[in-house]
Tab-separated table of C-alpha atoms and ligand atoms in Angstrom:
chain	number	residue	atom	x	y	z
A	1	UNK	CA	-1.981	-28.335	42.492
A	2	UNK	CA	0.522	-26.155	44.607
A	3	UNK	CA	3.517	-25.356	42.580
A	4	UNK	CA	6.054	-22.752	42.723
A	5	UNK	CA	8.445	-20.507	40.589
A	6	UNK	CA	7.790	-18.289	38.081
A	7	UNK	CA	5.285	-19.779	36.011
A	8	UNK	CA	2.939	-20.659	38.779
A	9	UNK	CA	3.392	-17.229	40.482
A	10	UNK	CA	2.469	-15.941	36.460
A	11	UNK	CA	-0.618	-18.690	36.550
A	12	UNK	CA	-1.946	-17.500	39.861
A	13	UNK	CA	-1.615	-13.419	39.131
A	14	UNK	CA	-4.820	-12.308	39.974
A	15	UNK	CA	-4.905	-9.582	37.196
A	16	UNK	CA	-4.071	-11.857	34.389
A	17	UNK	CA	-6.579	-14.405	35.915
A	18	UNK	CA	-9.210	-12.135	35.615
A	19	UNK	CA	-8.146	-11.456	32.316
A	20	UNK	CA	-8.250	-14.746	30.816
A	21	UNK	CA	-11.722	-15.058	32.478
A	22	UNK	CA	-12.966	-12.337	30.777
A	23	UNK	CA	-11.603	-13.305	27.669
A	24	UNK	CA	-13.107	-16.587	28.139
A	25	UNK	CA	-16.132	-14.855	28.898
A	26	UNK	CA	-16.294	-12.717	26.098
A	27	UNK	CA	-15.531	-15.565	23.518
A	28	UNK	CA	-18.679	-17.477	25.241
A	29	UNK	CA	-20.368	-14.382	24.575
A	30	UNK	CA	-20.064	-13.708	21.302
A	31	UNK	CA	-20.103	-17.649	20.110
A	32	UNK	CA	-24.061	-17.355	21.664
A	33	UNK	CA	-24.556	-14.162	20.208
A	34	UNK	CA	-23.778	-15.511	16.701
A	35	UNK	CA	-26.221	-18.589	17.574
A	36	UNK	CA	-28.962	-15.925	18.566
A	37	UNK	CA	-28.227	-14.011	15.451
A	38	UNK	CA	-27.648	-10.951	17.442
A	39	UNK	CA	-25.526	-9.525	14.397
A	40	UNK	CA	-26.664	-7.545	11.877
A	41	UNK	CA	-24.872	-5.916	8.924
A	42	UNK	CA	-25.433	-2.523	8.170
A	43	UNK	CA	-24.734	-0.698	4.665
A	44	UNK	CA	-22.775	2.366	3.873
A	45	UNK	CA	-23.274	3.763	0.496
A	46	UNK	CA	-20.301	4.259	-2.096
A	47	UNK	CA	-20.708	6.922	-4.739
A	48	UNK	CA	-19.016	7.705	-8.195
A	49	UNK	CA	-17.571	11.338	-8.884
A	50	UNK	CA	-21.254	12.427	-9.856
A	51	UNK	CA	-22.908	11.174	-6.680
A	52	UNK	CA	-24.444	7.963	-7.880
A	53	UNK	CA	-24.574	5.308	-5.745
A	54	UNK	CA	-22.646	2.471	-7.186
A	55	UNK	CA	-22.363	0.034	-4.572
A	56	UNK	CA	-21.857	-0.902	-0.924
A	57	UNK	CA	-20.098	-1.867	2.123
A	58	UNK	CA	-21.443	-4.037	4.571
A	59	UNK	CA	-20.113	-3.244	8.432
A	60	UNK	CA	-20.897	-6.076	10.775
A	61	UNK	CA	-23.208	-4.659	14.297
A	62	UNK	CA	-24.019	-6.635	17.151
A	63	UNK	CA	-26.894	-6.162	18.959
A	64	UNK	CA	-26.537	-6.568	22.436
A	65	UNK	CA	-29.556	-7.381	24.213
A	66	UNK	CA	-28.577	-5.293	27.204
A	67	UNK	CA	-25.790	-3.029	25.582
A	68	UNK	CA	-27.346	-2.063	22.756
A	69	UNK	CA	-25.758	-1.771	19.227
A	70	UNK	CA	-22.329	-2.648	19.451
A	71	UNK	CA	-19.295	-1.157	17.277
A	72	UNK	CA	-16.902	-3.626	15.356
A	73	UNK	CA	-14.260	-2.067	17.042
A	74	UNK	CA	-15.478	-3.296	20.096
A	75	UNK	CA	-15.979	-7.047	19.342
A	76	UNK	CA	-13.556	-7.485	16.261
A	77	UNK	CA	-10.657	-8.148	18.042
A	78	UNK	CA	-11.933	-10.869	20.277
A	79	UNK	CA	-13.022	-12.359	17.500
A	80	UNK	CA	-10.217	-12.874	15.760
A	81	UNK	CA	-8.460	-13.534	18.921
A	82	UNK	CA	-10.750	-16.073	19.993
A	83	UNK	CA	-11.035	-17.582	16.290
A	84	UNK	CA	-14.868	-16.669	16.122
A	85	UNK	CA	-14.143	-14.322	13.322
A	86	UNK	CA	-14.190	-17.781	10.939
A	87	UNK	CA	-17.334	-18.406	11.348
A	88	UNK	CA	-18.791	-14.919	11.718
A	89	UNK	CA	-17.211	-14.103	8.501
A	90	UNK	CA	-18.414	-16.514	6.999
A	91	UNK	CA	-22.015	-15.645	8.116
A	92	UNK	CA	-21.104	-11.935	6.853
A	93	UNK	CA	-20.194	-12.864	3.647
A	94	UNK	CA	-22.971	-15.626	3.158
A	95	UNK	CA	-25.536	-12.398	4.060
A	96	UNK	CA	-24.035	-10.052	1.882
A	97	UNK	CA	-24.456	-12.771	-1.080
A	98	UNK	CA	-28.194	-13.503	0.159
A	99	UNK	CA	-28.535	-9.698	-0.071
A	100	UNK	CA	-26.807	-8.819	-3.768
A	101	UNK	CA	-29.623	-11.775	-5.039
A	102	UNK	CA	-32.167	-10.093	-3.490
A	103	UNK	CA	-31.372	-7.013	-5.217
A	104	UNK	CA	-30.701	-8.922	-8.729
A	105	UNK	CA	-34.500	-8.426	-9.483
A	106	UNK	CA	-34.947	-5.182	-8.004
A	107	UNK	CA	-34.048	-1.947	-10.650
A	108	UNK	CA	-32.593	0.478	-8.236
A	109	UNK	CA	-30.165	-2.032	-6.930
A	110	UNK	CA	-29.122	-4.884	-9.386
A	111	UNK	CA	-25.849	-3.191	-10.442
A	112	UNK	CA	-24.819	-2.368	-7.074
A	113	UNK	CA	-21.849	-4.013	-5.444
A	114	UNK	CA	-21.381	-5.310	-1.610
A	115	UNK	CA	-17.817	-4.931	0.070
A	116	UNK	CA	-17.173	-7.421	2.699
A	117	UNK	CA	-14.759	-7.257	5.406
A	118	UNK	CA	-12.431	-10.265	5.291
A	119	UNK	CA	-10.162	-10.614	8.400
A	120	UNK	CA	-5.909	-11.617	7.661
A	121	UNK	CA	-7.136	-14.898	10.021
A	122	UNK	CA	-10.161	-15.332	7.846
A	123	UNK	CA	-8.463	-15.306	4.307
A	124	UNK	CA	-5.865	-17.388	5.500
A	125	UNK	CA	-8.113	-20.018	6.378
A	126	UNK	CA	-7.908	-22.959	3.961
A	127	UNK	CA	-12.026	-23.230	3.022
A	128	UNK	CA	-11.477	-19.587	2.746
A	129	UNK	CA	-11.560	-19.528	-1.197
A	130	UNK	CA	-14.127	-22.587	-1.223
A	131	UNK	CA	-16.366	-20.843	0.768
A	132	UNK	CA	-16.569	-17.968	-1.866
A	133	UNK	CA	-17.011	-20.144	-4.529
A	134	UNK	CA	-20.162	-21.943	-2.618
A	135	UNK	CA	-21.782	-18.723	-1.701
A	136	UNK	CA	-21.388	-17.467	-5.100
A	137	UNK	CA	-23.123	-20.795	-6.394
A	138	UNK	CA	-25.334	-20.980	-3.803
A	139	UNK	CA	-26.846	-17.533	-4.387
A	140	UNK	CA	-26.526	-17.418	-7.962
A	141	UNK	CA	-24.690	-13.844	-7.579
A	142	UNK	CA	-22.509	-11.977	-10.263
A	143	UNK	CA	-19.419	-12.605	-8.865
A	144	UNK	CA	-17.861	-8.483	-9.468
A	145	UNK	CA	-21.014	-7.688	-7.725
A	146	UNK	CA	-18.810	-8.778	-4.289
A	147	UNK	CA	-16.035	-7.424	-3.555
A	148	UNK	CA	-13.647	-8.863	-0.742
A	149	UNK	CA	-11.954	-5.952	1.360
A	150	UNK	CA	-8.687	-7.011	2.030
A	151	UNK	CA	-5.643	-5.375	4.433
A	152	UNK	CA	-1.902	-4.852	3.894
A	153	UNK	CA	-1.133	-7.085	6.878
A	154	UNK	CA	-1.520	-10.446	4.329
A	155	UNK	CA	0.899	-8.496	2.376
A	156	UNK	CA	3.627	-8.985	5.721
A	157	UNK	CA	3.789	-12.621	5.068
A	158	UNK	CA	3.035	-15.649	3.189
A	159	UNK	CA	2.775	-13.807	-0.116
A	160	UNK	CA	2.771	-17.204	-1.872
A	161	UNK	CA	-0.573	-18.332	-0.424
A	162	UNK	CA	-2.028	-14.453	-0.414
A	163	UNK	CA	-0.900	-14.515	-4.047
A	164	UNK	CA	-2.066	-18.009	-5.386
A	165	UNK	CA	-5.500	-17.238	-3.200
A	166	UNK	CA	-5.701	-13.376	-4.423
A	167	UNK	CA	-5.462	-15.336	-8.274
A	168	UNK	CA	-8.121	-17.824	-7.435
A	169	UNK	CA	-10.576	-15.344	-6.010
A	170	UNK	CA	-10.029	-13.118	-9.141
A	171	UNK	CA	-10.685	-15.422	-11.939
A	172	UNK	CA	-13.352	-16.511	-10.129
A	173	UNK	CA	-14.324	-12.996	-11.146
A	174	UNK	CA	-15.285	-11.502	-7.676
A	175	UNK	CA	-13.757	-7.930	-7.243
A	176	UNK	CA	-10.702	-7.195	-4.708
A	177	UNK	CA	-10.045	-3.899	-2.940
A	178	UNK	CA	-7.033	-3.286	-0.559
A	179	UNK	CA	-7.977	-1.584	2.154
A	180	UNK	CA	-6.515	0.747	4.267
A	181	UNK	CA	-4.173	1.804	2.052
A	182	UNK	CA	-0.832	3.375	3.426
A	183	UNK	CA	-1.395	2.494	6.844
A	184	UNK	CA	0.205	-0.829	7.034
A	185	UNK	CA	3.021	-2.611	5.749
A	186	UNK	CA	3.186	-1.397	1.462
A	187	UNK	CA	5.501	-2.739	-0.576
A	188	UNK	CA	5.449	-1.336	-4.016
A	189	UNK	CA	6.930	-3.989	-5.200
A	190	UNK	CA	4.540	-6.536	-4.035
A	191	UNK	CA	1.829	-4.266	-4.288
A	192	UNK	CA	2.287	-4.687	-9.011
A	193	UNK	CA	1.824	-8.397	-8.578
A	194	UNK	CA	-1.450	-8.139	-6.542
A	195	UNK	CA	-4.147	-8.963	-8.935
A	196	UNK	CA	-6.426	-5.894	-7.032
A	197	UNK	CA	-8.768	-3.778	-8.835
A	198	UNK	CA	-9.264	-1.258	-5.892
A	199	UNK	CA	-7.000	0.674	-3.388
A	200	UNK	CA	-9.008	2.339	-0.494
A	201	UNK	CA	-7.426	5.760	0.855
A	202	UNK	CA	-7.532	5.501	4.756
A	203	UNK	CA	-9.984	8.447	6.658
A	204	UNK	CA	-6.943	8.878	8.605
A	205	UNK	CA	-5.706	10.500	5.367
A	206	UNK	CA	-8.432	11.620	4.290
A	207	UNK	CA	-10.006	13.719	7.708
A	208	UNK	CA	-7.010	16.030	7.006
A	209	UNK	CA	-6.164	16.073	3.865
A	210	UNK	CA	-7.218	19.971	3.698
A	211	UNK	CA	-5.379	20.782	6.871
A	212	UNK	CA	-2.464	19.318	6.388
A	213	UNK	CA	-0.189	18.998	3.367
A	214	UNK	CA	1.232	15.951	4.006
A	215	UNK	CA	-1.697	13.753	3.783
A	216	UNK	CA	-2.775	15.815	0.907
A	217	UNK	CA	0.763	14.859	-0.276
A	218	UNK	CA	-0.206	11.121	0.728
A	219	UNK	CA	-3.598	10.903	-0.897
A	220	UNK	CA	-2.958	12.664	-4.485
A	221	UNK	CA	0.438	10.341	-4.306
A	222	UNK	CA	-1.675	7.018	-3.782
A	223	UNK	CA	-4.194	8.502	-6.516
A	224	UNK	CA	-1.345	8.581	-8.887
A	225	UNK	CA	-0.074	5.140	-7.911
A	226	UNK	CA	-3.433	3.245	-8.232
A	227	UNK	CA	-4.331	4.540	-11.817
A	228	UNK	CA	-0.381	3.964	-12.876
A	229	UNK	CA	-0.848	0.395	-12.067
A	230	UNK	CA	-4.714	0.557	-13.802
A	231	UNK	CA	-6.705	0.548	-10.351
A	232	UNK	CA	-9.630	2.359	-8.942
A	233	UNK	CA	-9.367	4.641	-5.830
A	234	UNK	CA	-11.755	4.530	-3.307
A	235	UNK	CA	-11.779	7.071	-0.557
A	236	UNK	CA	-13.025	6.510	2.946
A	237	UNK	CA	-14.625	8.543	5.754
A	238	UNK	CA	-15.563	11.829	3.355
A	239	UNK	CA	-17.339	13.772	5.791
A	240	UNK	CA	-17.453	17.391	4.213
A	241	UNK	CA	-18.238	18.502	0.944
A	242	UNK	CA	-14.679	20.737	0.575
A	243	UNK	CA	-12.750	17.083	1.219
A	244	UNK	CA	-15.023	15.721	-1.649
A	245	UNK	CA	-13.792	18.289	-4.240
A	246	UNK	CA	-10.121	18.296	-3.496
A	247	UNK	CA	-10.758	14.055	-3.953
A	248	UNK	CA	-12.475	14.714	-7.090
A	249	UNK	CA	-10.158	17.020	-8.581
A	250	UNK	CA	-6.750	14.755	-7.869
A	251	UNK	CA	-9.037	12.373	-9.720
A	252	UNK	CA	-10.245	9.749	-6.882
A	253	UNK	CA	-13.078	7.748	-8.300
A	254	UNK	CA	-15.603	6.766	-5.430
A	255	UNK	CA	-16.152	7.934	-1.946
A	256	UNK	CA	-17.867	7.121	0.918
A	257	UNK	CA	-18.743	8.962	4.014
A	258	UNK	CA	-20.770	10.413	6.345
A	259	UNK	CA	-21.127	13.225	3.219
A	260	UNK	CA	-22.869	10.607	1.874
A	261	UNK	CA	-24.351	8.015	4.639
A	262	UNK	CA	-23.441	6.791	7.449
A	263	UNK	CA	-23.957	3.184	7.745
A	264	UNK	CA	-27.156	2.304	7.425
A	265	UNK	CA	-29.548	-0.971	8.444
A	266	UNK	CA	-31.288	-1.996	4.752
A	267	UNK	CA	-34.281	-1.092	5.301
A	268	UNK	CA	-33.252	2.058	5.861
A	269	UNK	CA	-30.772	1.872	2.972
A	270	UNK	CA	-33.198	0.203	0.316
A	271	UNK	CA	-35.092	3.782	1.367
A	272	UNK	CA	-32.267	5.603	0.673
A	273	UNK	CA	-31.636	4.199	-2.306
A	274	UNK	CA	-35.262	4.843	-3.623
A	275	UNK	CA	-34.808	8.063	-3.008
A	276	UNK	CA	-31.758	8.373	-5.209
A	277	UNK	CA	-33.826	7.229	-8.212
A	278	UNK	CA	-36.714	6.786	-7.716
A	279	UNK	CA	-38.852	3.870	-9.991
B	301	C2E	P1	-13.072	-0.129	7.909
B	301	C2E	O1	-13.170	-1.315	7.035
B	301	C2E	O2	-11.944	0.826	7.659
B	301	C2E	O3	-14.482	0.608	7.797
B	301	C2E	C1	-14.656	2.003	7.767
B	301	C2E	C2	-15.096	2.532	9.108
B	301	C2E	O4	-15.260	3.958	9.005
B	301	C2E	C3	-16.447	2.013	9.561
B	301	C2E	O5	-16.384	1.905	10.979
B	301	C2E	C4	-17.401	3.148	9.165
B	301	C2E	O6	-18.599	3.172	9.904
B	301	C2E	C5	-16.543	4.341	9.457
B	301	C2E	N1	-16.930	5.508	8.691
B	301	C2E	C6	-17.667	5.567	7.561
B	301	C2E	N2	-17.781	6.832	7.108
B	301	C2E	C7	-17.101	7.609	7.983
B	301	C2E	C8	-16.847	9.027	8.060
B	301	C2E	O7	-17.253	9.832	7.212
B	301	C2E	N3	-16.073	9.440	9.109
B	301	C2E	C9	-15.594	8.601	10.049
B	301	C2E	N4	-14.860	9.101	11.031
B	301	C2E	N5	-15.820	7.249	9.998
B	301	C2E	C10	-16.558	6.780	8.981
B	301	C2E	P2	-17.045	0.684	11.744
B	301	C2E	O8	-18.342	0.317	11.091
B	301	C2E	O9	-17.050	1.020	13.198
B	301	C2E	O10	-16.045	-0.502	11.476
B	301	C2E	C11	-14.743	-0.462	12.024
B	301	C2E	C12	-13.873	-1.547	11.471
B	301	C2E	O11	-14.345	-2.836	11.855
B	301	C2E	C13	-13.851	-1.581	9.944
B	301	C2E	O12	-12.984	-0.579	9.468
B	301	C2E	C14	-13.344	-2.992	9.721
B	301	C2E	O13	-11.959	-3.055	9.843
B	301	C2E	C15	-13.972	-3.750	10.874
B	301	C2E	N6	-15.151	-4.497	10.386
B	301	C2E	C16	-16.430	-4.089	10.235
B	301	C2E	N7	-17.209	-5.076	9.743
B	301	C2E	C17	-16.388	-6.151	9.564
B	301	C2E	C18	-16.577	-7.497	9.078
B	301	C2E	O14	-17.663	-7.920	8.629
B	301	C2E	N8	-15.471	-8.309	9.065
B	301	C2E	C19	-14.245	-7.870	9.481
B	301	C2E	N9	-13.211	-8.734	9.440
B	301	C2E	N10	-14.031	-6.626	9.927
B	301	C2E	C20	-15.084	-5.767	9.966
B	302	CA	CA1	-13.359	-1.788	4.944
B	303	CA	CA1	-10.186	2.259	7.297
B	304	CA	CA1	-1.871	14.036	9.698
């Protein structure tokens, strides 16, 4: 039809056509991808303050059959924009539960704990608590063995739901980290009533916190403010050995990095394990 004004001359822009094609395109994309199980998690160690490996985080990958492995960074978004983040975070957290019981009867791994990803549109999904509880039954995990990684954007709004769902989720007895820490929207306030048992220091912070005094400000000042309200600290994207001791001394309690691993597919990560202690 042949209209006029503003809104058709909007409609017919060929820039934002293309756009919404691609878009379109994209969503088609990935919604086929998931169906030809194209995605893959891959594992990046997390150590204690004497190097042990304690547990995990799983980091969705997509391989592409023509682009190769694709980043989160470069799919994520769509996906929540396109609403396919609901069911591939679901498949995400149904594979990291698959993997903890897999590990239940193996020595080297049956304490270890998996960190999934959980998307602000994922958690606020209704099932969303349901679908822990099934997965947890289904696999017959320990639920502290998974821990849900949430952000500070469910702290922006709706803090009745993210609270009554936060109190769910932890007496169901599954562990809860806030991630990137300091990067969002904190509120102190809100942040006593969370029932968390993990903060995780942003690498943003932590890539300069030797070379610049104010994230070293930032990171020994969300240290302090974790233990005071009786969590763990967990800092992310450790790359050298010098950021490791300055964490260690200000009295951070796990780390994960590049130092460490980089994220790694599990059969190369069940190796890597081995090789910490070996049968
Ligand atoms: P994130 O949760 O903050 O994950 C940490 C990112 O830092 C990962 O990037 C990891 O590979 C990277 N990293 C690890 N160690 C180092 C290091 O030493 N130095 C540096 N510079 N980077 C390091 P990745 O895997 O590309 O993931 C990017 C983001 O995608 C994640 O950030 C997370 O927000 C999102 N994401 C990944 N998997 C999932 C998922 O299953 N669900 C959801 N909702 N989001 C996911
Ligand atoms: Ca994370
Ligand atoms: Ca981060
Ligand atoms: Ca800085």
């Amino acid at each position: 039809a042949k209209t006029t004004g503003r809104n058709a001359l909007c409609f017919f822009d060929p820039e934002m056509q293309a756009a919404v094609n691609a878009n379109a395109a994209v969503s088609s994309e990935l919604h086929i991808a998931l169906r030809k199980q194209e995605f893959v998690l891959h594992y990046q160690p997390q150590v204690d303050s004497q190097g042990r490996v304690n547990g995990v985080e799983a980091l969705l990958r997509w391989h592409h059959p023509k682009r190769g492995l694709v980043m989160p960074t470069d799919f994520i978004p769509m996906a929540e924009e396109t609403g396919l983040i609901l069911p591939l975070g679901r498949w995400a957290l149904a594979t990291a539960c698959e993997q903890l019981a897999a590990w239940a009867a193996w020595p080297q791994a049956a304490d270890l704990s998996i960190a999934v990803n959980v998307s602000v549109r994922q958690f606020r999904h209704p099932d969303f608590v349901d679908q822990v509880m099934a997965e947890i039954r289904r696999t017959g995990i320990k639920p502290q063995h998974l821990k849900l990684e949430l952000t500070e954007t469910l702290l922006a709004d709706g803090m009745d739901v993210t609270l009554a769902r936060m109190g769910t989720l932890k007496a169901l007895g599954v562990t809860l980290a806030l991630d990137d820490f300091g990067m969002g929207y904190s509120s102190l306030s809100l942040l006593k009533r969370l029932p968390l048992d993990q903060l995780k220091i942003d690498k943003s912070f932590v890539a300069e916190v030797l070379t610049d005094p104010a994230d070293a400000a930032i990171s020994r000042t969300i240290i302090t403010l974790a233990h005071s309200l009786n969590l763990k600290v967990v800092a992310e994207g450790v790359e050298t050995q010098a950021q490791q001791d300055f964490l260690v001394a200000e009295g951070c309690d796990q780390f994960q990095g590049f130092l460490f691993s980089a994220p790694l597919p599990i059969e190369a990560l069940e190796a890597y394990l081995m090789a910490q202690s070996p049968p």
